Structures are given as C-alpha cells and as structure tokens.
Coordinates of C-alpha atoms in Angstrom, one line a residue:
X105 CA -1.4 -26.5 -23.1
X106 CA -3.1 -29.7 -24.3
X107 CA -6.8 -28.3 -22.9
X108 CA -6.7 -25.4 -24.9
X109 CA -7.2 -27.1 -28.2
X110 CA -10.3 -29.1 -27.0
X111 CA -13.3 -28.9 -29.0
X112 CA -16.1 -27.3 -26.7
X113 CA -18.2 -30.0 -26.2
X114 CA -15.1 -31.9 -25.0
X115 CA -13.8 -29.1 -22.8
X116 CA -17.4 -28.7 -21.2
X117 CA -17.4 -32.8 -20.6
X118 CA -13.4 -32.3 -18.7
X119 CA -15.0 -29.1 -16.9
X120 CA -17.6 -31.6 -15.3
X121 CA -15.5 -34.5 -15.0
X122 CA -13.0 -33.0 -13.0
X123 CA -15.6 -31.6 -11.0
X124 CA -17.3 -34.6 -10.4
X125 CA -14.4 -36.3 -9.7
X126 CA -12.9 -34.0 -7.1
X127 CA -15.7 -34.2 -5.2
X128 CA -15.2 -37.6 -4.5
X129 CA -11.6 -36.7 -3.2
X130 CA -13.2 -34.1 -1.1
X131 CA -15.6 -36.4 0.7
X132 CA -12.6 -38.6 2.0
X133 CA -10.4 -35.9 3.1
X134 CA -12.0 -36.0 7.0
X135 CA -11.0 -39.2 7.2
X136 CA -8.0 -41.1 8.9
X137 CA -6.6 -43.9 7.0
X138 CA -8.1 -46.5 9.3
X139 CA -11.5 -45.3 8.3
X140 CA -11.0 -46.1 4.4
X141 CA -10.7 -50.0 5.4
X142 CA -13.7 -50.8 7.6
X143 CA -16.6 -52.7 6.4
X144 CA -18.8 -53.2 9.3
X145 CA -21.7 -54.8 7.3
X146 CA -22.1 -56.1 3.8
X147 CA -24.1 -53.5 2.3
X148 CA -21.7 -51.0 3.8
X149 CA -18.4 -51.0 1.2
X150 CA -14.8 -49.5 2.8
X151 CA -14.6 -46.1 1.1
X152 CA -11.2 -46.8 -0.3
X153 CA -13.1 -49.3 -2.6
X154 CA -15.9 -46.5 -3.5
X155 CA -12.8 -44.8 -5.1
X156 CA -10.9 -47.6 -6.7
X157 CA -14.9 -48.8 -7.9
X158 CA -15.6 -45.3 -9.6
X159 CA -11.9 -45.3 -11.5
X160 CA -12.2 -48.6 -12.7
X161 CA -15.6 -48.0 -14.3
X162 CA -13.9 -45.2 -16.4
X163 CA -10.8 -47.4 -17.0
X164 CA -13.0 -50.6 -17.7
X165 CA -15.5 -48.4 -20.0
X166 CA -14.1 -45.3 -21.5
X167 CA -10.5 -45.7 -21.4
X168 CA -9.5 -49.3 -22.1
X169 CA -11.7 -50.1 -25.9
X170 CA -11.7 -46.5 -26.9
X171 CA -8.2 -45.1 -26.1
X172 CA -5.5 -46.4 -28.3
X173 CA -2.3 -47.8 -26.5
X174 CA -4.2 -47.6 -23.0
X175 CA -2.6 -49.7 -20.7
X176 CA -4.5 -50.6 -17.3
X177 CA -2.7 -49.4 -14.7
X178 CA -3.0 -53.2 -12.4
X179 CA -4.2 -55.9 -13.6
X180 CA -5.8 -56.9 -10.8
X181 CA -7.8 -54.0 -10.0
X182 CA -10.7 -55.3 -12.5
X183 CA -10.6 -58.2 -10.4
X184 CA -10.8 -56.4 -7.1
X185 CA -13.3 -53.1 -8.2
X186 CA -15.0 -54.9 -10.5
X187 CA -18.8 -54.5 -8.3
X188 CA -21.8 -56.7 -9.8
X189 CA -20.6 -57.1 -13.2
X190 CA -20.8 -60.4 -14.5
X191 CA -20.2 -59.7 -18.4
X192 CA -16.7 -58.4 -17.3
X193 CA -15.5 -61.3 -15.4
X194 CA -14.9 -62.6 -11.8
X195 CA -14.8 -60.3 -8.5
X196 CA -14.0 -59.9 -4.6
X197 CA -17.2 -61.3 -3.1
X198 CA -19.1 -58.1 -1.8
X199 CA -18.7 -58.9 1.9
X200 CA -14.4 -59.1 1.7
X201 CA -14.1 -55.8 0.4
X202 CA -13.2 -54.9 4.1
X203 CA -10.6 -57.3 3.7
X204 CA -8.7 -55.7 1.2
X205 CA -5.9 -53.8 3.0
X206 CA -3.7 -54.2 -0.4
X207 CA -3.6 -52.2 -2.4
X208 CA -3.0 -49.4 0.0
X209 CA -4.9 -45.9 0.1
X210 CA -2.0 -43.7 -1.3
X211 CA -2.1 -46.9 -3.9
X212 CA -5.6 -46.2 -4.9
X213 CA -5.0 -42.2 -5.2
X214 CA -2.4 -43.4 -7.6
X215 CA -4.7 -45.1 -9.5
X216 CA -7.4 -41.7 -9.5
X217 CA -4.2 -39.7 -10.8
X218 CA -3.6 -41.7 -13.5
X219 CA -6.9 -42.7 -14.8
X220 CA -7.9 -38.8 -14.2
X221 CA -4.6 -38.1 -16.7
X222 CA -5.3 -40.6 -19.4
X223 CA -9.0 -39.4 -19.5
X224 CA -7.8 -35.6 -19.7
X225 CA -5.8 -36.8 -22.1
X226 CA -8.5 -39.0 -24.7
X227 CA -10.9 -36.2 -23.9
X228 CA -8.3 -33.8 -25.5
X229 CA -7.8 -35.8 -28.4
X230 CA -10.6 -37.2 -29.8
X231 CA -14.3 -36.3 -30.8
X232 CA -17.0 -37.8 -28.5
X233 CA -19.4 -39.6 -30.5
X234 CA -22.7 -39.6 -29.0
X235 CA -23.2 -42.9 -28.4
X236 CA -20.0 -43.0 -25.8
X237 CA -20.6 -39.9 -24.7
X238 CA -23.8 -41.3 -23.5
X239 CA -21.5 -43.8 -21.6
X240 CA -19.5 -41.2 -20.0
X241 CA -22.3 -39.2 -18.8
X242 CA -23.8 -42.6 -17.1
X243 CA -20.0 -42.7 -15.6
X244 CA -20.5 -39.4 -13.8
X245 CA -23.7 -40.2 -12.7
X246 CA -22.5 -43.6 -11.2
X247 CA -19.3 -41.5 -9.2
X248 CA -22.5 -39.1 -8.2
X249 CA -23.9 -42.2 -6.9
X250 CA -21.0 -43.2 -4.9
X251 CA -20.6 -39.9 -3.4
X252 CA -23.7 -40.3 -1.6
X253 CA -22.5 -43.7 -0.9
X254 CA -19.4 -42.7 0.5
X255 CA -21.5 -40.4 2.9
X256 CA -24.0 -43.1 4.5
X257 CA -21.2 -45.3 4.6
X258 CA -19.0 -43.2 6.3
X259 CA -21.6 -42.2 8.7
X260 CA -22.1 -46.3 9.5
X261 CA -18.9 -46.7 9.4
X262 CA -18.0 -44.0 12.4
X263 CA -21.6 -44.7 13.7
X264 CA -20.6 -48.0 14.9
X265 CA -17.4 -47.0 16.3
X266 CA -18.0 -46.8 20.4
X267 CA -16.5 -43.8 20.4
X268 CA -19.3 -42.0 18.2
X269 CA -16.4 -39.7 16.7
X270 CA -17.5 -36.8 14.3
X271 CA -16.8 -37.0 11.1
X272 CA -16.5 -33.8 10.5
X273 CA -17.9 -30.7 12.8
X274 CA -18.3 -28.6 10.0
X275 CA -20.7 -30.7 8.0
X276 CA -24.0 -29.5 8.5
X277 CA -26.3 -31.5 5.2
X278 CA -29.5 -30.4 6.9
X279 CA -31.4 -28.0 5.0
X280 CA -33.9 -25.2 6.0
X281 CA -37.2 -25.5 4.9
X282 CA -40.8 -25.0 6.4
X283 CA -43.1 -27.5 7.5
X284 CA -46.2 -27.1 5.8
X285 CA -49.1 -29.0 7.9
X286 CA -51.9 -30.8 5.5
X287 CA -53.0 -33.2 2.7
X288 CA -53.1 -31.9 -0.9
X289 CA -55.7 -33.5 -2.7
X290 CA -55.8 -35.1 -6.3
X291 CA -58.7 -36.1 -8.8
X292 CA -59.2 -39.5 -9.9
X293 CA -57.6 -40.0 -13.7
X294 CA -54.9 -40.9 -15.7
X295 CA -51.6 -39.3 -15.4
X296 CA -48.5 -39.5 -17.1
X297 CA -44.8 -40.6 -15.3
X298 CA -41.7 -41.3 -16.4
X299 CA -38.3 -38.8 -17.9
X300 CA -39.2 -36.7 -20.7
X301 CA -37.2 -34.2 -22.6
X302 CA -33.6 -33.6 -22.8
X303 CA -30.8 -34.3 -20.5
X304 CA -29.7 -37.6 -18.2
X305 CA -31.6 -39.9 -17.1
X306 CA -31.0 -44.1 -15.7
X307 CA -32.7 -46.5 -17.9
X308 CA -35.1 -47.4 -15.6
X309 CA -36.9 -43.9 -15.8
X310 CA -38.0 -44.9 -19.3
X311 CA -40.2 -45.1 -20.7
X312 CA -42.6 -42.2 -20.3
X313 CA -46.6 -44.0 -19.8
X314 CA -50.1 -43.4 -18.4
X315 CA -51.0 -44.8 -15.3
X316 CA -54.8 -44.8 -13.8
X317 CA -54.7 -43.7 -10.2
X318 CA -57.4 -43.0 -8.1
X319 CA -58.2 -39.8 -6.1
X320 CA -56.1 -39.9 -3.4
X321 CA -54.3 -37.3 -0.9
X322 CA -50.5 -37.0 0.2
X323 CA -48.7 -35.1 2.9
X324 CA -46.9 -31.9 2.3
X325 CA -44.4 -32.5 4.5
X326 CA -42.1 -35.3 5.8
X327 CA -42.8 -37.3 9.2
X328 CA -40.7 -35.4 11.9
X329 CA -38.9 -36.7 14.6
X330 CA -41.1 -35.5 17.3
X331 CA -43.8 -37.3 15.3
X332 CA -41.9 -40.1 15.0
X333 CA -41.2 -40.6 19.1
X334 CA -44.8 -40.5 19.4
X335 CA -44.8 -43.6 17.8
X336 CA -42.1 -44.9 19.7
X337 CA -43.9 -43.9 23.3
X338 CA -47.1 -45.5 22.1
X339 CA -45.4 -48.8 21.9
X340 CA -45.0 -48.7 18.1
X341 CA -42.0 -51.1 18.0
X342 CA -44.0 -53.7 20.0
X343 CA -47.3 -54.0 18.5
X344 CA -47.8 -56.7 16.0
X345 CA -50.8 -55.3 14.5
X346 CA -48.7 -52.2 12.3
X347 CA -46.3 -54.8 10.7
X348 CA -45.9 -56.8 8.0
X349 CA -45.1 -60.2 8.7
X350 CA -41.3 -59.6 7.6
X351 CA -41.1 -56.4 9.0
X352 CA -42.1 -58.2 12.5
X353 CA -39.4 -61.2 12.4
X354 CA -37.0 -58.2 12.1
X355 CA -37.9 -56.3 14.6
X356 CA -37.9 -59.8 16.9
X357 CA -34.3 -60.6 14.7
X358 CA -32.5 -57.2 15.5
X359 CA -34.4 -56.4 18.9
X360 CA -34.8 -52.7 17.2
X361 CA -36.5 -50.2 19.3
X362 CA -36.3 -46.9 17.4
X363 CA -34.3 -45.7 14.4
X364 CA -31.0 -46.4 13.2
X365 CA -28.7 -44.4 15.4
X366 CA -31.0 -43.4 18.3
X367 CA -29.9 -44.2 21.8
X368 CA -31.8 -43.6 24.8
X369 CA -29.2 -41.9 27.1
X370 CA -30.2 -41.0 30.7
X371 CA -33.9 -41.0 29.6
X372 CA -32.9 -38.5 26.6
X373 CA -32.9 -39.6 23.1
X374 CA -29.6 -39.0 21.1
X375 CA -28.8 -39.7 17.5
X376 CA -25.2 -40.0 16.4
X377 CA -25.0 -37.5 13.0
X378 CA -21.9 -36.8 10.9
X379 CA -21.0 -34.3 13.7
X380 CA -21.3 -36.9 16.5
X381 CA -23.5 -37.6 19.3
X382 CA -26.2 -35.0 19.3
X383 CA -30.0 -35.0 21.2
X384 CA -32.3 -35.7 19.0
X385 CA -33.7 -32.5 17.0
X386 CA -37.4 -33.0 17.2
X387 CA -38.4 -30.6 14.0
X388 CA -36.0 -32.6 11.7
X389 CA -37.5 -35.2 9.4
X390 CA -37.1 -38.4 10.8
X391 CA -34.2 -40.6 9.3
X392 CA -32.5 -43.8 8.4
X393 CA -36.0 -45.4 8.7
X394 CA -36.3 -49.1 6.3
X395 CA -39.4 -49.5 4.6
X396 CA -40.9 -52.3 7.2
X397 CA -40.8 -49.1 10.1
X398 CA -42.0 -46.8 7.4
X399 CA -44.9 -49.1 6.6
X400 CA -45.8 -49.2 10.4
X401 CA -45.7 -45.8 11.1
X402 CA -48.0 -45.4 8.4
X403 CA -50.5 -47.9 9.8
X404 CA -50.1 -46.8 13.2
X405 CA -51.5 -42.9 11.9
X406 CA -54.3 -44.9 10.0
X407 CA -52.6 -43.9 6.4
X408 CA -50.4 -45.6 4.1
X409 CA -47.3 -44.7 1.7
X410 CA -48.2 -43.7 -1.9
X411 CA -46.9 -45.3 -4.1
X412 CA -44.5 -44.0 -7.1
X413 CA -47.3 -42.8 -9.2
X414 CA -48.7 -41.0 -6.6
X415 CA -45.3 -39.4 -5.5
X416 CA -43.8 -38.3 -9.1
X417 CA -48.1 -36.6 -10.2
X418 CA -48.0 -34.9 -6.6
X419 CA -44.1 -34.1 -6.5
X420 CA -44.6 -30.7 -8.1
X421 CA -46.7 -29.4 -4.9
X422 CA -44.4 -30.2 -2.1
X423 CA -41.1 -29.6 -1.0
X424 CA -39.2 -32.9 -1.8
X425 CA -35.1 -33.4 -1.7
X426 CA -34.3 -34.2 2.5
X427 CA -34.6 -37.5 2.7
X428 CA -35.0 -40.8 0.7
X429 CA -39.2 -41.6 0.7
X430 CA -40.2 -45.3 0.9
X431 CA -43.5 -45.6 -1.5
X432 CA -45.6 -48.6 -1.4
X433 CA -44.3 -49.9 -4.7
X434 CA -42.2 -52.7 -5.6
X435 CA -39.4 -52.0 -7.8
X436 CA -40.6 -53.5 -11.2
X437 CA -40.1 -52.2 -15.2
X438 CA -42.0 -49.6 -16.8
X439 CA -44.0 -50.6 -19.9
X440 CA -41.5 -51.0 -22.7
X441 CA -38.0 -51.2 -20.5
X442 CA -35.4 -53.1 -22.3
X443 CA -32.0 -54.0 -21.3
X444 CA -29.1 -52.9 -23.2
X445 CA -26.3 -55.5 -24.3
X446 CA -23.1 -56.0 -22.7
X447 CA -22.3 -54.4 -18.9
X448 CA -24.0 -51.7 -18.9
X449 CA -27.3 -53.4 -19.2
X450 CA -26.5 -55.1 -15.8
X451 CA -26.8 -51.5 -14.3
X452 CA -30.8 -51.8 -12.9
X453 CA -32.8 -54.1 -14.9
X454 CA -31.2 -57.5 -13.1
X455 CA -32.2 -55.7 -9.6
X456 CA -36.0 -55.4 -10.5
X457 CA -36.5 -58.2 -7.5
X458 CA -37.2 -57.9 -3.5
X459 CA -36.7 -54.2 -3.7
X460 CA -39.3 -51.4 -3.3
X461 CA -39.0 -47.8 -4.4
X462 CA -38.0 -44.6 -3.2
X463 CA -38.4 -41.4 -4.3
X464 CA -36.9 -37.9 -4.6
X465 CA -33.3 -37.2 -3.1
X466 CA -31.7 -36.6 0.1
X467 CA -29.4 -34.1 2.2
X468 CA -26.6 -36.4 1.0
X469 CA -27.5 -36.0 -2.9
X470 CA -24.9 -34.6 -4.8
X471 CA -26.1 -31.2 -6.4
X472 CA -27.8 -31.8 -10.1
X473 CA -28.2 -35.5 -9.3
X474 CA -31.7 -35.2 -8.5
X475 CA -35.1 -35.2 -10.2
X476 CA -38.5 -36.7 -9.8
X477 CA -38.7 -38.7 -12.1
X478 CA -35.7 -40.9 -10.2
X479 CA -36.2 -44.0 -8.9
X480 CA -33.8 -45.3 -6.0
X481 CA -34.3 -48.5 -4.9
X482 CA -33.2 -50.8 -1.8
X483 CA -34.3 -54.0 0.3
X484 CA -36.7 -53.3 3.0
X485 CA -34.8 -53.9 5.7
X486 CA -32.1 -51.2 4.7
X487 CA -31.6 -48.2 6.9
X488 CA -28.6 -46.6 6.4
X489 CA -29.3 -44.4 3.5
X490 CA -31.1 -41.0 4.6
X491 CA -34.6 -42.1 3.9
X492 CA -38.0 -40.9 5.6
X493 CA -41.7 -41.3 5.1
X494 CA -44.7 -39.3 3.7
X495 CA -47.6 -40.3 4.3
X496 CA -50.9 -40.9 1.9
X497 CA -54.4 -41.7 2.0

C-alpha cells in the first residue's frame, strides 16, 4: 500500500485530512438532493457549493503548483467555486450560486473523490515543507469553517421551507451545562490578548498585545430564552429607546418581532431547530440573535456587551462554546497585522470593514476548531449563525 511508506508527519496530516474531510460528507448525508440547490438568501450558499468551494481550495492551493502533472479536474470549477478571491480570477457572483443546478451533486462527489485521491496521493510522495504545510493546515481549517456553514445554512435553508421539515431527528447539538447566576468582577489594568504558543491559529489572532481596560464585570452565563421573552413581553422589539439607529430601520425594514425562527403559534412560542418545529425551551441560551437585537437587549437590562478584550481576559472563568457572542467591538487589526501576498492574504484582512466581533464557538463548531483567542466576525444584521449575548457592565 502507497500509505504505508508515508513519512509520519505526512501520515498524521492524511489521518486528519480524511477526517476532516469526511465530516463534511457526513453533514450532507440527511439531505435530499433538492436541498443541496437552494439559496434562499445571499449570505446563505447551496450546500452543494460548500463542497465543491472546500475541494477547490485544496485543488487551487495544494494540488495544482505543488503536484507535478496535476491536471484540474474542470476547468470551470475555479470559475464556479472560486468564493472571494480576486488574485485568482473571475467568479459566480455570490447571490447565483443557487442558480447553479450544473454541475450536478453526484458531479461534485466526483470532484471530492478525486481531489481526496490526488491529495492522498502528493501526501504519500513528497515531504511537507513547512511553509505549505502551513497552507494545508489553513485548508482544514477553512473545510472546518464550512462545516459549521453547511449547518446554519441547512437549518435556513429547511427553516424557510413551509413545511418546517427536520433535518435530521437525531441531531441533538445542544449541550448540557449549568447556568451559573452572577457577574465576575475584574480589576482595572493592562492585560494581554491575542494567540500565543504553538499550534493553528487565522492571521487575524496575531499579534499577541497589551490592552488597558478598565474594571469592569461580565456575566457567567449566556442570556436564556426565558430571559429573552421577557424582553419580548415588555415591548422590547417596539421601543425606540434600546436601538441603534440601524438596528431600528431594520426592525421597521423586516417587521421582526422576536428571533430568527420564533413563531407565535396559538399564543405559544415555537422555534423551528434542526429537528423541526419545537416550543420554545425556555432554559436554552437564546439564539440566532444579530448584533442590533443583542445590543438592545443589553440596554433594555441597563448593561452592555463587552467588548473583545473584555471577553478573551474573562474567558477563562466562564463556560463559553454554545453560541456565537456579539461583543461591542468593531472588527479592526491588531497592532502589527500584515497581510500576506497572493490569495491567501485576501482570507480576513480585506473584511476588517462594517463587521463587529464575536467570540468563542458554538453547538455547531466542529470539535478542535475552537479557542479564545478566535475572532468570528459578521454584519450586524446577520442572524443565522448560532450566536447569543453576554452581558457586561
């Protein structure tokens, strides 16, 4: 067997790229081939191009300048998977994706086969330098991304279908945990953030620097749902005074009365979930919340979100990893970022615009893809990623 004469490093970097990979395959596998097309919204992509999008980064990155003799396997597909790149060339505008019923699913499983074979195969005959191996790690990371893509898109996807079908009854992402009531206090000073040490991290976690914060305090635990509806009955969603200006011409826009994927159904409140339509579970953090509602909840309970600094120094002395938190930060450069050349430098630097952070992970994370020194990012208006609030003061 061609495996067996991989040099350890290599066979550990196969061991995790299959791994990865697989999982991506096993997300998909509730779904009928309808579901792989739709693209209800823009920010919502079909997951048939998640999977084509992941392959080609390997194809476009890994395969195609380091593997001699490589031969694409269409064409075309850098023209249709290609997602924000501009160094690589044109694209399918983001909102046609949906539009894209060529090339077929069984088409793009095709294209995962052979890509997955030609990287087995130049990971069984060559030496990793480290340079490229750096490159290949930031490919895992990326498919890591799109997993938890795939999930909130899926769960948009079949959310918005009338029918409210499940997705899959078996998939139960909430974890246990306790709900610890409470403000944990810290000292004026200066503090450190930023990724230390060894192992992965995205660019934009560097580099390590002091920040000055003041004393400040910060929930231990997440904003419930039952906290949440007490929001709602006090006429949260229709009081001016708790909203930004932007956060008010959407509610006024969208007409939105509670959180993404609440209905009010005979006087009960429901919530679709991955498993269908459900009542509301009142001890579950609250979810799919943008950072306008966020930001009004938080003035509503006379508090605000902490920022990122805040988060990452307290992070150690709270349970963190359920949902997506909104901080009060705008996404922005740490002292010292630099862009790489080429593609890959397009990755988060040309995104540090109109975006505001979040922090820690969320039941749809894939395992080992978080840490707290991560920092998500997404417009304000954006719900449909798991995200929730903590509160500061």
């Amino acid at each position: 067997m061609v495996e067996e004469n991989i040099l350890s490093a290599e066979k550990v970097m196969l061991e995790n790229y299959k791994k990865i990979r697989n999982r991506s395959v096993e997300i998909c596998k509730p779904l009928s081939i309808e579901d792989y097309v739709v693209q209800p919204v823009v920010d919502v992509s079909p997951p048939k191009w998640h999977l084509g999008h992941t392959t080609w980064f390997f194809e476009t990155f890994i395969l195609s300048p380091n593997f001699e003799g490589y031969e694409v396997f269409d064409p075309q597909y850098n023209f249709v998977f290609n997602s924000y790149y501009e160094t690589i060339g044109a694209r399918v505008i983001r909102t046609d994706r949906g539009n894209l019923s060529r090339p077929s699913v069984s088409d793009i499983y095709k294209y995962r086969e052979y890509v997955d074979e030609k990287m087995t195969a130049f990971l069984s005959q060559n030496h990793i330098s480290d340079e490229l191996g750096e490159l290949f790690e930031l490919g895992l990371n990326h498919e890591q991304q799109h997993q938890e893509l795939l999930l909130t898109d899926i769960k948009f996807i079949l959310g918005h279908n009338p029918l409210f079908p499940s997705y899959d009854e078996h998939c139960h992402l909430e974890k246990a945990g306790t709900q610890k009531a409470g403000m944990i206090s810290f000292p004026e000073g200066v503090y450190e953030i930023g990724f230390e040490g060894e192992g992965f991290c995205f660019d934009n976690e560097l580099n390590r620097h002091k920040v000055h914060l003041n004393d400040f305090e910060i929930s231990q635990s997440l904003i419930t749902n039952a906290e949440y509806l007490e929001f709602i009955n006090d006429g949260g969603y229709t009081d001016f005074r708790h909203w930004h200006a932007e956060g008010w011409d959407w509610i006024k826009e969208n007409n939105t009365a509670a959180p993404l994927y609440w209905y009010l159904v005979n006087g009960k409140w429901m919530q679709y979930t991955l498993q269908g339509l459900q009542e509301v579970n009142p001890e579950e953090a609250v979810s799919h919340i943008n950072f306008y509602e966020a930001s009004a909840f938080a003035s509503w309970k006379g508090m605000r979100l902490p920022t990122e600094a805040e988060w990452e120094v307290a992070s150690g002395h709270f349970e963190w990893g359920k949902r997506w938190e909104w901080t009060g930060s705008a996404y922005l450069p740490y002292p010292g970022f630099k862009k790489v050349a080429g593609a890959v430098g397009e990755y988060n630097g040309k995104f540090m615009v109109n975006q505001m952070v979040l922090r820690g992970a969320s039941i749809a994370t894939p395992e080992g893809h978080s840490r707290n020194t991560y920092r998500n990012f997404f417009h304000p208006r954006l719900q449909w990623q798991f995200t929730g609030i903590r509160l500061a003061r």
